[in-house]
Amino acid sequence: MLFTALYFDIRVNFMRKLIVGSLFLLWALLGAQASFAQKRIYLAPDDHTDYMWTANEEEYRDVFLTTIDYYLDQMDATADNPPPYQARWNADGSLWLWVYQKNRSTPQFDRLINRIKDGHFSVPLNALVLSSGGTPAEAVLRGMYYPGLIQRAYGIDFPLAIAMENQTLPYGLSSLWAGSGAKYSWKGVCGCSTHVPHLSNREREIYYLGGRDDSRVLMKWNSLLLDVTGDNTSIGGYAEGRNPEQTIDFVTHNPSFAMRYPFPVVGVFGKGEDDLITIDNEFVTAAKQLTDTKRHVSVSNQIDFFRDFETHYGAQLETFAASYGNEWELYSASLAEVSARVKRAVEKLRTAEALATLVALKNPKFMRDRIAARDQAMLNLGLYYEHNWTADGPVSRSERANWQRKVEAEITAYVDRLHDDAKNQLGTMIARSGTAPRFYVLNSLSWERTDYADFPVSRKNLVHVVDLTNNQVVPSQYVAIDGRTYLRILASNVPSVGYKVFEIRNGAGPFFSNAAGIHGNVMENTFYRIAVSETGAITSLIDKLQNNREFVRKINGRWANDLGGSGGSLAVENFGAVSATLRAISLKPRQHITRITLFRNSNRIDIGNEIKENFGETLTWGYSFNIDSPDVWHEEVGAIIRAKLLPHGGHYSPRNARYDWLTINHFADVSGNDSGITLSNADTYYMKLGHSTHLELDTDTPQLNILAGGQVDGEKLGIPNQGEDELFLQRFAMQTHGKFDQAAAMRFSLEHQNPFVAGAVTGMNPLYDESDYSFLTISDPNILLWALKPAEDGIEHGVIARVWNQANFPGNYTLSLAPGILSGKRTTHIETDMEDANIVHGNLSASLAGNQIQTHRLQLHPANTSRF
């Protein structure tokens, strides 16, 4: 047996060496062929936009306008040259286009559009150069909505999307790009302010960047080869073409480059680096002068390079999909509360737009006076995550922080107003009878659910609340939140994307027991028994339905929801038939208030944290679980991924990546062999697994450290002292379960982060049913509604429905709208039509790949619409 095993190992090693040697020889031959063939080199000029780093908004507005005018003139002046020697320009964000449209005449803007159409000017889908690692998926999509509007208005495509200079890249971004129409991307890095190793030694120089949904984007991401200039103007940097003669000579003659990149079609992209403005005709001159028998150099719009390469060599490329972690995006946590407000607005937009859809279908004028604010808010979602959060440039950190606050405020103001106006108008559209006060409870999610709902009242009268669908009294209690009084009810079986109506009647109703018991520091309901420390940490979590299994244990001095420190006080608040809350107030390590809430008939544990003083250090909420051999899944950016390295069944690249701070969007889940726990995350962006470092991902320690805020890479990177903010809201929820179920984890998190909406029913213009109503249903529970909204081009152009398949396998589903769908289109995520939808008996019948996000435009049956 020993001899056999030894022989097997020797044979395997021999075969491995033979394969590696053969591959090396193949690449050498390809490299030799490439070195002898005339290279086709595409030289693409740009002026890398370091927005709010190099200069402020006003200065950049003038730069955009001046630069575009200059290169449009250059394009005219070189029109008689052969095409390779005509002037071209590459903006690195759609903000260039936005600014030009807002500040130039219609004929001037048409001139620019025509140059985009004829290939002399390129614009990517992204609004600016972004660091997208922590960005909510829907924020990525909305940040690309402006190019969608231009695409439909002028009939032009936007096949490029880029995310450069920052050294990392999230897994799911390519899926969001591809679903929005992007085919190509390039990434040049800085190689500065980084903990990412081996930037000069990437395994792939050009490849298909894949997603979990089997989509892909052709990616040029060269190793940062410092042989040329020794900095980011080398090939692989974000300004490869800053010194065109040096770089072109390098890619023509350097044997190490030929070994890495054995193709005769080469892209050399970028010119301006950190300059505020780049105005010259150097690339036209360089293309002429540097063309010889060994190379043909063309001035490029980037797209021409990708098309040439894909046509001739795309079939030779592999598809590779992985996360590289986070780096510069982490610095948004140095302004944690402002960043949290953006995240809250993105989530609240889900409900706001569902409400707006119901209202706009009956009142088409509802959205018309909001278009300017809407477009600015959507663009702002593409600006907030701009890559210069390092805040170490010419623009002061205070000015940078103030700009981030302005962008956030415009997003929040739009969402809040849309939400509140739609909530109030819907209340006027629901029929009513009688004189007793009524309110509706709306569920914006695509499955029937039971949860609490809070309706604001002016005084605490002795009342009971009746569900009008069955005339049954429901559990209710009064609660005080931020100085306001609410009537809280348990609303059961509220239909998908629909509502139930409840009536408030005078006098006491039947008796309901309390939702939970609280005895000292112990809380208990049907599902759990929880012990809470005076600091707000959960020191014990017993699942009573899993044989009293303990889910929390102390690790590295931390329990669950543990900010650290010691001392404090506990008190009961908002105790009644629907919910029970235990409040902890502690002064260490910073003053904070924690509220732990249990609900009637619910296995969700709500956790509300408020840090109530300024801080400058890095703070984390520790979540330590009693789970051996933990398996962690989490939502990154447009993908649910496994926190392990690729060779070990995970989704993280084993090289050229950073592993200390991972993205946590809606949730992270820690599971063992037969049970686990889902942590819903409403406000923060990043987490660290156990003892993870820049270079090592700790997959053995069942602990999540949620980043409350801080300058994680030192005081020179990010905004110091949280911009002097003194209040930070950070909410979580936990739920235990059996084996990990991705769809169940996402449903749980969406329920926590999208509470029911309660609005007064006045019946002033009765257009909807008096007791209950459901607008949308989806047949497959793994396929979740992700967005429901009036079309950007107007409700007369239909309703937009976006869904996300949370299963790892393809699914067929039926999506139904009340009372029926007349016609439909499958669209890109930025709402440009792609193909006819399959409408069968008034319902959408569709299929999608595992983990795919899909968008449709649906025209409703006329019976569903009514005009004021």
PDB file of N, CA and C in Angstrom, residues 30-69:
ATOM      1  N   LEU A  30       3.087  31.145 -28.185  1.00  0.00           N
ATOM      2  CA  LEU A  30       2.169  32.252 -28.480  1.00  0.00           C
ATOM      3  C   LEU A  30       2.874  33.590 -28.331  1.00  0.00           C
ATOM      4  N   GLY A  31       3.702  33.687 -27.280  1.00  0.00           N
ATOM      5  CA  GLY A  31       4.442  34.927 -27.063  1.00  0.00           C
ATOM      6  C   GLY A  31       5.403  35.199 -28.202  1.00  0.00           C
ATOM      7  N   ALA A  32       6.070  34.116 -28.687  1.00  0.00           N
ATOM      8  CA  ALA A  32       6.993  34.285 -29.798  1.00  0.00           C
ATOM      9  C   ALA A  32       6.243  34.711 -31.056  1.00  0.00           C
ATOM     10  N   GLN A  33       5.076  34.080 -31.300  1.00  0.00           N
ATOM     11  CA  GLN A  33       4.279  34.473 -32.453  1.00  0.00           C
ATOM     12  C   GLN A  33       3.848  35.928 -32.355  1.00  0.00           C
ATOM     13  N   ALA A  34       3.438  36.317 -31.139  1.00  0.00           N
ATOM     14  CA  ALA A  34       2.992  37.696 -30.955  1.00  0.00           C
ATOM     15  C   ALA A  34       4.118  38.673 -31.190  1.00  0.00           C
ATOM     16  N   SER A  35       5.329  38.278 -30.797  1.00  0.00           N
ATOM     17  CA  SER A  35       6.452  39.202 -30.938  1.00  0.00           C
ATOM     18  C   SER A  35       6.821  39.400 -32.403  1.00  0.00           C
ATOM     19  N   PHE A  36       6.534  38.369 -33.262  1.00  0.00           N
ATOM     20  CA  PHE A  36       6.860  38.498 -34.675  1.00  0.00           C
ATOM     21  C   PHE A  36       5.726  39.129 -35.469  1.00  0.00           C
ATOM     22  N   ALA A  37       4.482  38.930 -35.016  1.00  0.00           N
ATOM     23  CA  ALA A  37       3.352  39.522 -35.723  1.00  0.00           C
ATOM     24  C   ALA A  37       3.323  41.024 -35.479  1.00  0.00           C
ATOM     25  N   GLN A  38       2.781  41.756 -36.459  1.00  0.00           N
ATOM     26  CA  GLN A  38       2.615  43.192 -36.243  1.00  0.00           C
ATOM     27  C   GLN A  38       1.541  43.398 -35.195  1.00  0.00           C
ATOM     28  N   LYS A  39       1.886  44.084 -34.154  1.00  0.00           N
ATOM     29  CA  LYS A  39       0.941  44.317 -33.071  1.00  0.00           C
ATOM     30  C   LYS A  39      -0.024  45.429 -33.471  1.00  0.00           C
ATOM     31  N   ARG A  40      -1.250  45.282 -33.014  1.00  0.00           N
ATOM     32  CA  ARG A  40      -2.249  46.335 -33.166  1.00  0.00           C
ATOM     33  C   ARG A  40      -2.442  46.950 -31.782  1.00  0.00           C
ATOM     34  N   ILE A  41      -1.958  48.160 -31.606  1.00  0.00           N
ATOM     35  CA  ILE A  41      -1.949  48.814 -30.297  1.00  0.00           C
ATOM     36  C   ILE A  41      -2.976  49.944 -30.306  1.00  0.00           C
ATOM     37  N   TYR A  42      -3.869  49.883 -29.341  1.00  0.00           N
ATOM     38  CA  TYR A  42      -4.939  50.879 -29.219  1.00  0.00           C
ATOM     39  C   TYR A  42      -4.582  51.825 -28.074  1.00  0.00           C
ATOM     40  N   LEU A  43      -4.383  53.081 -28.421  1.00  0.00           N
ATOM     41  CA  LEU A  43      -3.924  54.105 -27.488  1.00  0.00           C
ATOM     42  C   LEU A  43      -5.107  55.004 -27.144  1.00  0.00           C
ATOM     43  N   ALA A  44      -5.620  54.858 -25.908  1.00  0.00           N
ATOM     44  CA  ALA A  44      -6.881  55.513 -25.537  1.00  0.00           C
ATOM     45  C   ALA A  44      -6.624  56.651 -24.554  1.00  0.00           C
ATOM     46  N   PRO A  45      -6.857  57.897 -24.965  1.00  0.00           N
ATOM     47  CA  PRO A  45      -6.621  59.036 -24.067  1.00  0.00           C
ATOM     48  C   PRO A  45      -7.797  59.279 -23.117  1.00  0.00           C
ATOM     49  N   ASP A  46      -7.485  59.685 -21.900  1.00  0.00           N
ATOM     50  CA  ASP A  46      -8.512  60.141 -20.968  1.00  0.00           C
ATOM     51  C   ASP A  46      -7.882  61.118 -19.989  1.00  0.00           C
ATOM     52  N   ASP A  47      -8.710  61.684 -19.135  1.00  0.00           N
ATOM     53  CA  ASP A  47      -8.236  62.506 -18.030  1.00  0.00           C
ATOM     54  C   ASP A  47      -8.874  61.931 -16.775  1.00  0.00           C
ATOM     55  N   HIS A  48      -8.171  61.027 -16.110  1.00  0.00           N
ATOM     56  CA  HIS A  48      -8.707  60.325 -14.948  1.00  0.00           C
ATOM     57  C   HIS A  48      -9.339  61.317 -13.967  1.00  0.00           C
ATOM     58  N   THR A  49     -10.600  61.079 -13.619  1.00  0.00           N
ATOM     59  CA  THR A  49     -11.360  62.014 -12.794  1.00  0.00           C
ATOM     60  C   THR A  49     -11.204  61.683 -11.321  1.00  0.00           C
ATOM     61  N   ASP A  50     -10.429  62.483 -10.617  1.00  0.00           N
ATOM     62  CA  ASP A  50     -10.314  62.371  -9.154  1.00  0.00           C
ATOM     63  C   ASP A  50     -11.265  63.393  -8.532  1.00  0.00           C
ATOM     64  N   TYR A  51     -12.559  63.094  -8.629  1.00  0.00           N
ATOM     65  CA  TYR A  51     -13.588  64.045  -8.246  1.00  0.00           C
ATOM     66  C   TYR A  51     -13.530  64.337  -6.752  1.00  0.00           C
ATOM     67  N   MET A  52     -13.589  65.616  -6.425  1.00  0.00           N
ATOM     68  CA  MET A  52     -13.528  66.075  -5.030  1.00  0.00           C
ATOM     69  C   MET A  52     -12.253  65.591  -4.330  1.00  0.00           C
ATOM     70  N   TRP A  53     -11.208  65.346  -5.094  1.00  0.00           N
ATOM     71  CA  TRP A  53      -9.873  65.048  -4.565  1.00  0.00           C
ATOM     72  C   TRP A  53      -8.886  66.050  -5.132  1.00  0.00           C
ATOM     73  N   THR A  54      -8.896  66.178  -6.481  1.00  0.00           N
ATOM     74  CA  THR A  54      -8.030  67.155  -7.131  1.00  0.00           C
ATOM     75  C   THR A  54      -8.631  68.549  -7.077  1.00  0.00           C
ATOM     76  N   ALA A  55      -9.969  68.642  -7.202  1.00  0.00           N
ATOM     77  CA  ALA A  55     -10.633  69.941  -7.237  1.00  0.00           C
ATOM     78  C   ALA A  55     -12.072  69.769  -6.799  1.00  0.00           C
ATOM     79  N   ASN A  56     -12.764  70.890  -6.601  1.00  0.00           N
ATOM     80  CA  ASN A  56     -14.151  70.832  -6.144  1.00  0.00           C
ATOM     81  C   ASN A  56     -15.109  70.718  -7.332  1.00  0.00           C
ATOM     82  N   GLU A  57     -16.398  70.701  -7.023  1.00  0.00           N
ATOM     83  CA  GLU A  57     -17.409  70.477  -8.054  1.00  0.00           C
ATOM     84  C   GLU A  57     -17.397  71.558  -9.127  1.00  0.00           C
ATOM     85  N   GLU A  58     -17.301  72.819  -8.716  1.00  0.00           N
ATOM     86  CA  GLU A  58     -17.343  73.912  -9.680  1.00  0.00           C
ATOM     87  C   GLU A  58     -16.154  73.839 -10.633  1.00  0.00           C
ATOM     88  N   GLU A  59     -14.983  73.543 -10.093  1.00  0.00           N
ATOM     89  CA  GLU A  59     -13.797  73.441 -10.942  1.00  0.00           C
ATOM     90  C   GLU A  59     -13.926  72.272 -11.902  1.00  0.00           C
ATOM     91  N   TYR A  60     -14.433  71.150 -11.423  1.00  0.00           N
ATOM     92  CA  TYR A  60     -14.581  70.012 -12.315  1.00  0.00           C
ATOM     93  C   TYR A  60     -15.651  70.240 -13.364  1.00  0.00           C
ATOM     94  N   ARG A  61     -16.681  70.994 -13.035  1.00  0.00           N
ATOM     95  CA  ARG A  61     -17.676  71.322 -14.061  1.00  0.00           C
ATOM     96  C   ARG A  61     -16.997  72.060 -15.213  1.00  0.00           C
ATOM     97  N   ASP A  62     -16.179  73.047 -14.901  1.00  0.00           N
ATOM     98  CA  ASP A  62     -15.488  73.799 -15.943  1.00  0.00           C
ATOM     99  C   ASP A  62     -14.504  72.925 -16.709  1.00  0.00           C
ATOM    100  N   VAL A  63     -13.835  72.005 -16.001  1.00  0.00           N
ATOM    101  CA  VAL A  63     -12.900  71.090 -16.664  1.00  0.00           C
ATOM    102  C   VAL A  63     -13.638  70.211 -17.655  1.00  0.00           C
ATOM    103  N   PHE A  64     -14.772  69.642 -17.242  1.00  0.00           N
ATOM    104  CA  PHE A  64     -15.535  68.780 -18.146  1.00  0.00           C
ATOM    105  C   PHE A  64     -15.940  69.549 -19.405  1.00  0.00           C
ATOM    106  N   LEU A  65     -16.476  70.740 -19.208  1.00  0.00           N
ATOM    107  CA  LEU A  65     -16.966  71.519 -20.345  1.00  0.00           C
ATOM    108  C   LEU A  65     -15.825  71.910 -21.272  1.00  0.00           C
ATOM    109  N   THR A  66     -14.740  72.410 -20.697  1.00  0.00           N
ATOM    110  CA  THR A  66     -13.594  72.834 -21.509  1.00  0.00           C
ATOM    111  C   THR A  66     -12.984  71.661 -22.252  1.00  0.00           C
ATOM    112  N   THR A  67     -12.835  70.538 -21.561  1.00  0.00           N
ATOM    113  CA  THR A  67     -12.191  69.375 -22.174  1.00  0.00           C
ATOM    114  C   THR A  67     -13.039  68.811 -23.304  1.00  0.00           C
ATOM    115  N   ILE A  68     -14.329  68.678 -23.081  1.00  0.00           N
ATOM    116  CA  ILE A  68     -15.193  68.133 -24.123  1.00  0.00           C
ATOM    117  C   ILE A  68     -15.189  69.047 -25.346  1.00  0.00           C
ATOM    118  N   ASP A  69     -15.322  70.343 -25.125  1.00  0.00           N
ATOM    119  CA  ASP A  69     -15.293  71.278 -26.259  1.00  0.00           C
ATOM    120  C   ASP A  69     -13.982  71.164 -27.031  1.00  0.00           C
TER     121      ASP A  69
END
